[in-house]
Structures are given as C-alpha cells and as structure tokens.
Amino acid sequence: MKKPESIIDIPRSHPRYESLMSREKIVEGLHSRVVTESGLIAHGRGESLDYFLGEASAPFSRAAARAAAARLLVSQHPVLSVNGNAAALVPEALVELAEVTGAVLEVNLFYRTPGREEAVEAALRRAGAKTVLGVGKDGNATIDELQHSRRIVSAQGILVADTVFVPLEDGDRTEALVRLGKTVLTVDLNPLSRTARQAHVTVVDNILRALPLMVEEAKALKGRPEAEIRQIADAWDNHAGLAEALRFMAARLTDLSREV
Ligand code: PTJ
C-alpha cells in the first residue's frame, strides 16, 4: 500500500501529542505492511481503555512488569512473540528486552499475508535485532491445537519455549500455549480479555509504557541472586492483579463522574 503525502504535522505542544504520535506509528506500519487493517481497530480499542487508566502506568502495572521481567530472567528458553502492532509501536524496546533477558525474538502473526513476516522482521532489524525467528522457512513447526496462521512457529523458538511473551494477543493462542504447559506473559490494556485472564502475568498498561518498564525492571533484577528473582516471579497472582486493575478503573471512573 502506497503511503499518502503526510497530512499532519503534529506540534509537541498538542495536548494529545503522545497519542497522535502512536497513531502515526500504527498508520506508518500499515503503509509498510507491518500492521494489518485489524491492527488499526485493535489500537483504537486499546486507546479507549487507556483513558480508563488515565494514560499512565499504575503501581500494579509496574508490579506486573517486574514479575514478567523476573519470569523471563529465570526461564530456560524465553521467547518474545512479535506481531504487527508491537513491532510498529515498540521495536527498540522489544530488542532491548530480548538482549537484557536473553530471550529470542520470533515473528508470529494472526494475519500471515505475503510479505508481512518479512516487514515485521525488517522493523526489528532496523531496531537492532541480530536474530529474528519465525520468518519464511523458519516457520517450520506447528502448534496443532490452533487452526489459524498463528499455529505456524519456529522449531527453535515458540515450539520449544518454556515462557512466551505475547503482547496484544488474541485469546485462542494464549489458551493453546497455556494448554501446552508454557508460561504465558502478556501486555493488554483490557483486563477482561481472554488473553489477560488466561496468561500467568498480565501487564495492564499501554505497550508504549509497559515495555520500557519491563526493560527497566529486568535491568534492575539482573545480577541479583536467582532465588530472589524466582521468588518475585512465583509470587505473582495474576487474578489479584487483574482484579486490582478493574477496581482502579472503576474508582477512577467514579471519581471522574463527579467532575463532569
Ligand atoms: O499483526 P497480527 O496479524 O498478528 O495482528 C495483530 C492484532 C493486534 C490485530 C491481533 O492480535 C488482534 O486482533 O488482537 P485483538 O484480539 O484485537 O487483541 C488485542 C488486545 O490488545 C486488545 O485487548 C486491545 O485492547 C489490546 N491493545 C491494543 N492496543 C494496545 C493494547 N494493549 C496495550 N497497549 C496497546 N497499545
């Protein structure tokens, strides 16, 4: 798809600058085939939920980011699964998280249309990735529980992973990965999504803030005694985390209702 001439020059002073810039990244991603049309819809859904959070990371977001970082650090074979939206919004942070935690990056798409895997790989390589699994012939294994294209995985990556990070994910694959005995980590602004509820650690936050938080927490934990890191990972109660996120959103809306 050819990119149209730029129609908007967003001034830094614009009150919605960050939000508009993230939309630009998604639209850019659409034109470079990194993002699919459905990715635009997913992004809009995320933006509306971010209003409920106050467009800021809450204490429970950081606590979950810390637990997820801890889990990646103590895993034998952690994989960061990358879809179009994640690659468009936070390519550098994904590469840095992989480096800090020793995880591998794997492209895994819901809409595996020709050329998209390569476009996502290119976005990751531009951000500094040295190794990217799951592209072309490296999509050489399948998760048989799944019908759609997300069943195609790398035999060196998701197939043999003990922990898989699946930000902005659809519910089916999360369920399949959990059924296969893998530990699943995610970032999702919707605490009620199937993925948020099935995952072992859900960071309820915008991926734009959550990934830098995960990198920060991983750097802070790295080098600490393994037993301490494992304890942080094991202590996470995802249902309690989701309940806290919902209570936070409900209380915020109640407060706001007094101001309108
Ligand atoms: O690139 P592909 O082909 O793999 O497709 C990717 C999408 C995102 C289109 C696909 O995975 C999809 O349709 O996902 P869903 O089912 O819409 O789920 C995405 C979830 O991420 C929803 O719960 C959204 O609220 C949430 N979300 C969207 N944007 C953000 C977000 N969560 C955190 N940060 C965001 N920026």
PDB file of N, CA, C and O in Angstrom, residues 85-155:
ATOM      1  N   ASN A  85       1.375  -4.873  15.475  1.00  0.00           N
ATOM      2  CA  ASN A  85       1.230  -3.674  16.309  1.00  0.00           C
ATOM      3  C   ASN A  85       2.426  -3.481  17.236  1.00  0.00           C
ATOM      4  O   ASN A  85       2.920  -2.368  17.411  1.00  0.00           O
ATOM      5  N   ALA A  86       2.887  -4.582  17.841  1.00  0.00           N
ATOM      6  CA  ALA A  86       4.031  -4.473  18.757  1.00  0.00           C
ATOM      7  C   ALA A  86       5.267  -3.986  18.001  1.00  0.00           C
ATOM      8  O   ALA A  86       5.997  -3.113  18.488  1.00  0.00           O
ATOM      9  N   ALA A  87       5.483  -4.524  16.794  1.00  0.00           N
ATOM     10  CA  ALA A  87       6.666  -4.124  16.015  1.00  0.00           C
ATOM     11  C   ALA A  87       6.580  -2.664  15.593  1.00  0.00           C
ATOM     12  O   ALA A  87       7.600  -1.979  15.505  1.00  0.00           O
ATOM     13  N   ALA A  88       5.362  -2.180  15.325  1.00  0.00           N
ATOM     14  CA  ALA A  88       5.213  -0.787  14.898  1.00  0.00           C
ATOM     15  C   ALA A  88       5.406   0.174  16.071  1.00  0.00           C
ATOM     16  O   ALA A  88       5.952   1.257  15.912  1.00  0.00           O
ATOM     17  N   LEU A  89       4.970  -0.240  17.261  1.00  0.00           N
ATOM     18  CA  LEU A  89       4.959   0.699  18.401  1.00  0.00           C
ATOM     19  C   LEU A  89       6.246   0.684  19.212  1.00  0.00           C
ATOM     20  O   LEU A  89       6.703   1.743  19.655  1.00  0.00           O
ATOM     21  N   VAL A  90       6.838  -0.490  19.446  1.00  0.00           N
ATOM     22  CA  VAL A  90       7.970  -0.562  20.390  1.00  0.00           C
ATOM     23  C   VAL A  90       9.104  -1.482  19.891  1.00  0.00           C
ATOM     24  O   VAL A  90       9.576  -2.333  20.642  1.00  0.00           O
ATOM     25  N   PRO A  91       9.567  -1.305  18.653  1.00  0.00           N
ATOM     26  CA  PRO A  91      10.598  -2.231  18.169  1.00  0.00           C
ATOM     27  C   PRO A  91      11.880  -2.173  18.988  1.00  0.00           C
ATOM     28  O   PRO A  91      12.447  -3.218  19.327  1.00  0.00           O
ATOM     29  N   GLU A  92      12.336  -0.969  19.340  1.00  0.00           N
ATOM     30  CA  GLU A  92      13.610  -0.854  20.077  1.00  0.00           C
ATOM     31  C   GLU A  92      13.493  -1.503  21.456  1.00  0.00           C
ATOM     32  O   GLU A  92      14.403  -2.214  21.898  1.00  0.00           O
ATOM     33  N   ALA A  93      12.374  -1.259  22.130  1.00  0.00           N
ATOM     34  CA  ALA A  93      12.215  -1.822  23.481  1.00  0.00           C
ATOM     35  C   ALA A  93      12.140  -3.344  23.434  1.00  0.00           C
ATOM     36  O   ALA A  93      12.629  -4.028  24.339  1.00  0.00           O
ATOM     37  N   LEU A  94      11.534  -3.896  22.381  1.00  0.00           N
ATOM     38  CA  LEU A  94      11.483  -5.363  22.253  1.00  0.00           C
ATOM     39  C   LEU A  94      12.891  -5.926  22.090  1.00  0.00           C
ATOM     40  O   LEU A  94      13.247  -6.937  22.712  1.00  0.00           O
ATOM     41  N   VAL A  95      13.682  -5.267  21.253  1.00  0.00           N
ATOM     42  CA  VAL A  95      15.057  -5.730  21.030  1.00  0.00           C
ATOM     43  C   VAL A  95      15.852  -5.627  22.339  1.00  0.00           C
ATOM     44  O   VAL A  95      16.589  -6.548  22.706  1.00  0.00           O
ATOM     45  N   GLU A  96      15.665  -4.529  23.059  1.00  0.00           N
ATOM     46  CA  GLU A  96      16.408  -4.350  24.316  1.00  0.00           C
ATOM     47  C   GLU A  96      15.971  -5.380  25.364  1.00  0.00           C
ATOM     48  O   GLU A  96      16.806  -5.957  26.060  1.00  0.00           O
ATOM     49  N   LEU A  97      14.661  -5.641  25.428  1.00  0.00           N
ATOM     50  CA  LEU A  97      14.176  -6.635  26.401  1.00  0.00           C
ATOM     51  C   LEU A  97      14.769  -8.012  26.087  1.00  0.00           C
ATOM     52  O   LEU A  97      15.161  -8.752  27.004  1.00  0.00           O
ATOM     53  N   ALA A  98      14.839  -8.350  24.803  1.00  0.00           N
ATOM     54  CA  ALA A  98      15.429  -9.638  24.406  1.00  0.00           C
ATOM     55  C   ALA A  98      16.892  -9.688  24.842  1.00  0.00           C
ATOM     56  O   ALA A  98      17.351 -10.694  25.402  1.00  0.00           O
ATOM     57  N   GLU A  99      17.608  -8.597  24.613  1.00  0.00           N
ATOM     58  CA  GLU A  99      19.035  -8.567  24.972  1.00  0.00           C
ATOM     59  C   GLU A  99      19.237  -8.719  26.475  1.00  0.00           C
ATOM     60  O   GLU A  99      20.053  -9.511  26.941  1.00  0.00           O
ATOM     61  N   VAL A 100      18.468  -7.954  27.255  1.00  0.00           N
ATOM     62  CA  VAL A 100      18.672  -7.951  28.706  1.00  0.00           C
ATOM     63  C   VAL A 100      18.291  -9.295  29.330  1.00  0.00           C
ATOM     64  O   VAL A 100      18.943  -9.764  30.262  1.00  0.00           O
ATOM     65  N   THR A 101      17.237  -9.934  28.795  1.00  0.00           N
ATOM     66  CA  THR A 101      16.741 -11.163  29.439  1.00  0.00           C
ATOM     67  C   THR A 101      17.273 -12.435  28.783  1.00  0.00           C
ATOM     68  O   THR A 101      17.021 -13.532  29.293  1.00  0.00           O
ATOM     69  N   GLY A 102      17.930 -12.302  27.640  1.00  0.00           N
ATOM     70  CA  GLY A 102      18.406 -13.496  26.937  1.00  0.00           C
ATOM     71  C   GLY A 102      17.297 -14.202  26.181  1.00  0.00           C
ATOM     72  O   GLY A 102      17.434 -15.378  25.818  1.00  0.00           O
ATOM     73  N   ALA A 103      16.198 -13.504  25.930  1.00  0.00           N
ATOM     74  CA  ALA A 103      15.080 -14.106  25.174  1.00  0.00           C
ATOM     75  C   ALA A 103      15.347 -13.977  23.676  1.00  0.00           C
ATOM     76  O   ALA A 103      16.155 -13.150  23.245  1.00  0.00           O
ATOM     77  N   VAL A 104      14.657 -14.821  22.890  1.00  0.00           N
ATOM     78  CA  VAL A 104      14.768 -14.684  21.438  1.00  0.00           C
ATOM     79  C   VAL A 104      13.491 -14.048  20.883  1.00  0.00           C
ATOM     80  O   VAL A 104      12.409 -14.204  21.446  1.00  0.00           O
ATOM     81  N   LEU A 105      13.648 -13.332  19.773  1.00  0.00           N
ATOM     82  CA  LEU A 105      12.516 -12.661  19.124  1.00  0.00           C
ATOM     83  C   LEU A 105      11.970 -13.573  18.033  1.00  0.00           C
ATOM     84  O   LEU A 105      12.746 -14.114  17.234  1.00  0.00           O
ATOM     85  N   GLU A 106      10.651 -13.733  18.016  1.00  0.00           N
ATOM     86  CA  GLU A 106      10.032 -14.541  16.956  1.00  0.00           C
ATOM     87  C   GLU A 106       8.825 -13.806  16.389  1.00  0.00           C
ATOM     88  O   GLU A 106       7.966 -13.342  17.147  1.00  0.00           O
ATOM     89  N   VAL A 107       8.763 -13.703  15.074  1.00  0.00           N
ATOM     90  CA  VAL A 107       7.598 -13.088  14.432  1.00  0.00           C
ATOM     91  C   VAL A 107       6.480 -14.115  14.419  1.00  0.00           C
ATOM     92  O   VAL A 107       6.682 -15.258  13.997  1.00  0.00           O
ATOM     93  N   ASN A 108       5.311 -13.717  14.905  1.00  0.00           N
ATOM     94  CA  ASN A 108       4.168 -14.630  14.883  1.00  0.00           C
ATOM     95  C   ASN A 108       2.920 -13.807  14.623  1.00  0.00           C
ATOM     96  O   ASN A 108       2.535 -12.973  15.435  1.00  0.00           O
ATOM     97  N   LEU A 109       2.310 -14.030  13.467  1.00  0.00           N
ATOM     98  CA  LEU A 109       1.222 -13.157  13.026  1.00  0.00           C
ATOM     99  C   LEU A 109      -0.113 -13.872  12.964  1.00  0.00           C
ATOM    100  O   LEU A 109      -0.180 -15.042  12.589  1.00  0.00           O
ATOM    101  N   PHE A 110      -1.148 -13.142  13.315  1.00  0.00           N
ATOM    102  CA  PHE A 110      -2.510 -13.638  13.148  1.00  0.00           C
ATOM    103  C   PHE A 110      -2.866 -13.593  11.657  1.00  0.00           C
ATOM    104  O   PHE A 110      -3.418 -14.541  11.115  1.00  0.00           O
ATOM    105  N   TYR A 111      -2.553 -12.465  11.030  1.00  0.00           N
ATOM    106  CA  TYR A 111      -2.825 -12.295   9.595  1.00  0.00           C
ATOM    107  C   TYR A 111      -1.506 -12.475   8.846  1.00  0.00           C
ATOM    108  O   TYR A 111      -0.779 -11.516   8.621  1.00  0.00           O
ATOM    109  N   ARG A 112      -1.211 -13.730   8.488  1.00  0.00           N
ATOM    110  CA  ARG A 112       0.085 -14.030   7.871  1.00  0.00           C
ATOM    111  C   ARG A 112      -0.009 -13.866   6.356  1.00  0.00           C
ATOM    112  O   ARG A 112       0.142 -14.831   5.608  1.00  0.00           O
ATOM    113  N   THR A 113      -0.252 -12.640   5.913  1.00  0.00           N
ATOM    114  CA  THR A 113      -0.367 -12.406   4.467  1.00  0.00           C
ATOM    115  C   THR A 113       1.033 -12.237   3.873  1.00  0.00           C
ATOM    116  O   THR A 113       1.975 -11.876   4.594  1.00  0.00           O
ATOM    117  N   PRO A 114       1.199 -12.520   2.554  1.00  0.00           N
ATOM    118  CA  PRO A 114       2.538 -12.498   1.956  1.00  0.00           C
ATOM    119  C   PRO A 114       3.271 -11.179   2.216  1.00  0.00           C
ATOM    120  O   PRO A 114       2.703 -10.102   2.056  1.00  0.00           O
ATOM    121  N   GLY A 115       4.517 -11.313   2.629  1.00  0.00           N
ATOM    122  CA  GLY A 115       5.349 -10.122   2.831  1.00  0.00           C
ATOM    123  C   GLY A 115       5.308  -9.538   4.236  1.00  0.00           C
ATOM    124  O   GLY A 115       6.198  -8.773   4.620  1.00  0.00           O
ATOM    125  N   ARG A 116       4.288  -9.874   5.023  1.00  0.00           N
ATOM    126  CA  ARG A 116       4.180  -9.240   6.346  1.00  0.00           C
ATOM    127  C   ARG A 116       5.246  -9.717   7.315  1.00  0.00           C
ATOM    128  O   ARG A 116       5.792  -8.924   8.069  1.00  0.00           O
ATOM    129  N   GLU A 117       5.522 -11.045   7.314  1.00  0.00           N
ATOM    130  CA  GLU A 117       6.557 -11.536   8.249  1.00  0.00           C
ATOM    131  C   GLU A 117       7.867 -10.800   8.002  1.00  0.00           C
ATOM    132  O   GLU A 117       8.554 -10.389   8.937  1.00  0.00           O
ATOM    133  N   GLU A 118       8.207 -10.668   6.707  1.00  0.00           N
ATOM    134  CA  GLU A 118       9.472 -10.026   6.341  1.00  0.00           C
ATOM    135  C   GLU A 118       9.452  -8.549   6.759  1.00  0.00           C
ATOM    136  O   GLU A 118      10.467  -8.001   7.181  1.00  0.00           O
ATOM    137  N   ALA A 119       8.284  -7.896   6.627  1.00  0.00           N
ATOM    138  CA  ALA A 119       8.189  -6.478   7.017  1.00  0.00           C
ATOM    139  C   ALA A 119       8.390  -6.323   8.522  1.00  0.00           C
ATOM    140  O   ALA A 119       9.068  -5.403   8.987  1.00  0.00           O
ATOM    141  N   VAL A 120       7.825  -7.242   9.306  1.00  0.00           N
ATOM    142  CA  VAL A 120       7.986  -7.172  10.768  1.00  0.00           C
ATOM    143  C   VAL A 120       9.447  -7.465  11.126  1.00  0.00           C
ATOM    144  O   VAL A 120      10.050  -6.782  11.967  1.00  0.00           O
ATOM    145  N   GLU A 121      10.022  -8.455  10.439  1.00  0.00           N
ATOM    146  CA  GLU A 121      11.443  -8.761  10.682  1.00  0.00           C
ATOM    147  C   GLU A 121      12.309  -7.527  10.386  1.00  0.00           C
ATOM    148  O   GLU A 121      13.199  -7.177  11.173  1.00  0.00           O
ATOM    149  N   ALA A 122      12.008  -6.857   9.262  1.00  0.00           N
ATOM    150  CA  ALA A 122      12.808  -5.680   8.882  1.00  0.00           C
ATOM    151  C   ALA A 122      12.697  -4.588   9.951  1.00  0.00           C
ATOM    152  O   ALA A 122      13.692  -3.939  10.293  1.00  0.00           O
ATOM    153  N   ALA A 123      11.496  -4.407  10.505  1.00  0.00           N
ATOM    154  CA  ALA A 123      11.318  -3.385  11.556  1.00  0.00           C
ATOM    155  C   ALA A 123      12.169  -3.728  12.777  1.00  0.00           C
ATOM    156  O   ALA A 123      12.792  -2.851  13.388  1.00  0.00           O
ATOM    157  N   LEU A 124      12.224  -5.015  13.119  1.00  0.00           N
ATOM    158  CA  LEU A 124      13.033  -5.435  14.282  1.00  0.00           C
ATOM    159  C   LEU A 124      14.522  -5.283  13.982  1.00  0.00           C
ATOM    160  O   LEU A 124      15.298  -4.856  14.838  1.00  0.00           O
ATOM    161  N   ARG A 125      14.924  -5.621  12.768  1.00  0.00           N
ATOM    162  CA  ARG A 125      16.355  -5.499  12.417  1.00  0.00           C
ATOM    163  C   ARG A 125      16.769  -4.035  12.390  1.00  0.00           C
ATOM    164  O   ARG A 125      17.858  -3.695  12.845  1.00  0.00           O
ATOM    165  N   ARG A 126      15.889  -3.152  11.885  1.00  0.00           N
ATOM    166  CA  ARG A 126      16.209  -1.707  11.908  1.00  0.00           C
ATOM    167  C   ARG A 126      16.403  -1.233  13.343  1.00  0.00           C
ATOM    168  O   ARG A 126      17.160  -0.319  13.613  1.00  0.00           O
ATOM    169  N   ALA A 127      15.698  -1.884  14.269  1.00  0.00           N
ATOM    170  CA  ALA A 127      15.809  -1.508  15.691  1.00  0.00           C
ATOM    171  C   ALA A 127      17.006  -2.186  16.358  1.00  0.00           C
ATOM    172  O   ALA A 127      17.218  -2.025  17.559  1.00  0.00           O
ATOM    173  N   GLY A 128      17.760  -2.983  15.609  1.00  0.00           N
ATOM    174  CA  GLY A 128      18.996  -3.556  16.158  1.00  0.00           C
ATOM    175  C   GLY A 128      18.967  -5.050  16.399  1.00  0.00           C
ATOM    176  O   GLY A 128      19.953  -5.600  16.908  1.00  0.00           O
ATOM    177  N   ALA A 129      17.881  -5.736  16.038  1.00  0.00           N
ATOM    178  CA  ALA A 129      17.819  -7.188  16.282  1.00  0.00           C
ATOM    179  C   ALA A 129      18.824  -7.924  15.403  1.00  0.00           C
ATOM    180  O   ALA A 129      18.950  -7.631  14.214  1.00  0.00           O
ATOM    181  N   LYS A 130      19.527  -8.875  16.026  1.00  0.00           N
ATOM    182  CA  LYS A 130      20.501  -9.678  15.263  1.00  0.00           C
ATOM    183  C   LYS A 130      19.837 -10.968  14.754  1.00  0.00           C
ATOM    184  O   LYS A 130      20.106 -11.419  13.655  1.00  0.00           O
ATOM    185  N   THR A 131      18.993 -11.551  15.590  1.00  0.00           N
ATOM    186  CA  THR A 131      18.335 -12.812  15.229  1.00  0.00           C
ATOM    187  C   THR A 131      16.826 -12.638  15.352  1.00  0.00           C
ATOM    188  O   THR A 131      16.339 -12.140  16.370  1.00  0.00           O
ATOM    189  N   VAL A 132      16.119 -13.050  14.306  1.00  0.00           N
ATOM    190  CA  VAL A 132      14.651 -12.999  14.332  1.00  0.00           C
ATOM    191  C   VAL A 132      14.135 -14.338  13.797  1.00  0.00           C
ATOM    192  O   VAL A 132      14.392 -14.692  12.642  1.00  0.00           O
ATOM    193  N   LEU A 133      13.430 -15.068  14.634  1.00  0.00           N
ATOM    194  CA  LEU A 133      12.903 -16.379  14.235  1.00  0.00           C
ATOM    195  C   LEU A 133      11.498 -16.252  13.630  1.00  0.00           C
ATOM    196  O   LEU A 133      10.855 -15.213  13.733  1.00  0.00           O
ATOM    197  N   GLY A 134      11.043 -17.359  13.040  1.00  0.00           N
ATOM    198  CA  GLY A 134       9.637 -17.461  12.619  1.00  0.00           C
ATOM    199  C   GLY A 134       9.330 -16.925  11.236  1.00  0.00           C
ATOM    200  O   GLY A 134       8.175 -16.893  10.824  1.00  0.00           O
ATOM    201  N   VAL A 135      10.365 -16.486  10.498  1.00  0.00           N
ATOM    202  CA  VAL A 135      10.118 -15.840   9.197  1.00  0.00           C
ATOM    203  C   VAL A 135      10.429 -16.821   8.059  1.00  0.00           C
ATOM    204  O   VAL A 135      11.455 -17.500   8.076  1.00  0.00           O
ATOM    205  N   GLY A 136       9.528 -16.870   7.074  1.00  0.00           N
ATOM    206  CA  GLY A 136       9.740 -17.713   5.883  1.00  0.00           C
ATOM    207  C   GLY A 136       9.910 -19.174   6.272  1.00  0.00           C
ATOM    208  O   GLY A 136       9.081 -19.740   6.988  1.00  0.00           O
ATOM    209  N   LYS A 137      11.038 -19.753   5.828  1.00  0.00           N
ATOM    210  CA  LYS A 137      11.252 -21.187   6.064  1.00  0.00           C
ATOM    211  C   LYS A 137      11.438 -21.514   7.534  1.00  0.00           C
ATOM    212  O   LYS A 137      11.345 -22.677   7.941  1.00  0.00           O
ATOM    213  N   ASP A 138      11.752 -20.496   8.348  1.00  0.00           N
ATOM    214  CA  ASP A 138      11.923 -20.762   9.778  1.00  0.00           C
ATOM    215  C   ASP A 138      10.559 -20.988  10.477  1.00  0.00           C
ATOM    216  O   ASP A 138      10.523 -21.457  11.609  1.00  0.00           O
ATOM    217  N   GLY A 139       9.468 -20.670   9.796  1.00  0.00           N
ATOM    218  CA  GLY A 139       8.148 -21.047  10.308  1.00  0.00           C
ATOM    219  C   GLY A 139       7.945 -22.511   9.974  1.00  0.00           C
ATOM    220  O   GLY A 139       7.135 -22.872   9.118  1.00  0.00           O
ATOM    221  N   ASN A 140       8.715 -23.371  10.652  1.00  0.00           N
ATOM    222  CA  ASN A 140       8.844 -24.765  10.216  1.00  0.00           C
ATOM    223  C   ASN A 140       8.202 -25.770  11.172  1.00  0.00           C
ATOM    224  O   ASN A 140       8.465 -26.956  11.097  1.00  0.00           O
ATOM    225  N   ALA A 141       7.385 -25.277  12.093  1.00  0.00           N
ATOM    226  CA  ALA A 141       6.702 -26.179  13.031  1.00  0.00           C
ATOM    227  C   ALA A 141       5.292 -25.650  13.265  1.00  0.00           C
ATOM    228  O   ALA A 141       4.987 -24.507  12.913  1.00  0.00           O
ATOM    229  N   THR A 142       4.434 -26.487  13.832  1.00  0.00           N
ATOM    230  CA  THR A 142       3.063 -26.018  14.077  1.00  0.00           C
ATOM    231  C   THR A 142       2.610 -26.382  15.487  1.00  0.00           C
ATOM    232  O   THR A 142       3.057 -27.368  16.067  1.00  0.00           O
ATOM    233  N   ILE A 143       1.706 -25.530  15.993  1.00  0.00           N
ATOM    234  CA  ILE A 143       1.023 -25.838  17.252  1.00  0.00           C
ATOM    235  C   ILE A 143      -0.327 -26.411  16.832  1.00  0.00           C
ATOM    236  O   ILE A 143      -1.193 -25.686  16.337  1.00  0.00           O
ATOM    237  N   ASP A 144      -0.482 -27.711  16.987  1.00  0.00           N
ATOM    238  CA  ASP A 144      -1.628 -28.379  16.367  1.00  0.00           C
ATOM    239  C   ASP A 144      -2.975 -27.992  16.958  1.00  0.00           C
ATOM    240  O   ASP A 144      -4.004 -28.144  16.298  1.00  0.00           O
ATOM    241  N   GLU A 145      -2.981 -27.441  18.168  1.00  0.00           N
ATOM    242  CA  GLU A 145      -4.252 -27.033  18.779  1.00  0.00           C
ATOM    243  C   GLU A 145      -4.907 -25.875  18.031  1.00  0.00           C
ATOM    244  O   GLU A 145      -6.073 -25.574  18.231  1.00  0.00           O
ATOM    245  N   LEU A 146      -4.138 -25.171  17.196  1.00  0.00           N
ATOM    246  CA  LEU A 146      -4.670 -23.961  16.563  1.00  0.00           C
ATOM    247  C   LEU A 146      -4.990 -24.188  15.098  1.00  0.00           C
ATOM    248  O   LEU A 146      -4.286 -24.911  14.403  1.00  0.00           O
ATOM    249  N   GLN A 147      -6.039 -23.509  14.612  1.00  0.00           N
ATOM    250  CA  GLN A 147      -6.432 -23.653  13.210  1.00  0.00           C
ATOM    251  C   GLN A 147      -5.803 -22.567  12.355  1.00  0.00           C
ATOM    252  O   GLN A 147      -5.443 -22.786  11.216  1.00  0.00           O
ATOM    253  N   HIS A 148      -5.709 -21.349  12.883  1.00  0.00           N
ATOM    254  CA  HIS A 148      -5.306 -20.229  12.024  1.00  0.00           C
ATOM    255  C   HIS A 148      -3.784 -20.110  11.948  1.00  0.00           C
ATOM    256  O   HIS A 148      -3.042 -20.945  12.466  1.00  0.00           O
ATOM    257  N   SER A 149      -3.336 -19.031  11.271  1.00  0.00           N
ATOM    258  CA  SER A 149      -1.912 -18.972  10.909  1.00  0.00           C
ATOM    259  C   SER A 149      -0.984 -18.812  12.115  1.00  0.00           C
ATOM    260  O   SER A 149       0.219 -18.990  11.976  1.00  0.00           O
ATOM    261  N   ARG A 150      -1.540 -18.486  13.275  1.00  0.00           N
ATOM    262  CA  ARG A 150      -0.660 -18.391  14.438  1.00  0.00           C
ATOM    263  C   ARG A 150      -0.148 -19.759  14.871  1.00  0.00           C
ATOM    264  O   ARG A 150       0.691 -19.861  15.743  1.00  0.00           O
ATOM    265  N   ARG A 151      -0.668 -20.818  14.227  1.00  0.00           N
ATOM    266  CA  ARG A 151      -0.158 -22.156  14.551  1.00  0.00           C
ATOM    267  C   ARG A 151       1.260 -22.345  14.016  1.00  0.00           C
ATOM    268  O   ARG A 151       1.991 -23.197  14.470  1.00  0.00           O
ATOM    269  N   ILE A 152       1.666 -21.511  13.042  1.00  0.00           N
ATOM    270  CA  ILE A 152       2.997 -21.662  12.440  1.00  0.00           C
ATOM    271  C   ILE A 152       4.032 -21.008  13.350  1.00  0.00           C
ATOM    272  O   ILE A 152       3.955 -19.808  13.631  1.00  0.00           O
ATOM    273  N   VAL A 153       4.976 -21.815  13.821  1.00  0.00           N
ATOM    274  CA  VAL A 153       6.005 -21.299  14.737  1.00  0.00           C
ATOM    275  C   VAL A 153       7.374 -21.832  14.324  1.00  0.00           C
ATOM    276  O   VAL A 153       7.479 -22.690  13.449  1.00  0.00           O
ATOM    277  N   SER A 154       8.394 -21.335  15.012  1.00  0.00           N
ATOM    278  CA  SER A 154       9.750 -21.808  14.744  1.00  0.00           C
ATOM    279  C   SER A 154      10.076 -22.974  15.676  1.00  0.00           C
ATOM    280  O   SER A 154       9.780 -22.925  16.881  1.00  0.00           O
ATOM    281  N   ALA A 155      10.723 -23.989  15.110  1.00  0.00           N
ATOM    282  CA  ALA A 155      11.125 -25.150  15.927  1.00  0.00           C
ATOM    283  C   ALA A 155      12.203 -24.772  16.935  1.00  0.00           C
ATOM    284  O   ALA A 155      12.405 -25.467  17.927  1.00  0.00           O
TER     285      ALA A 155
END
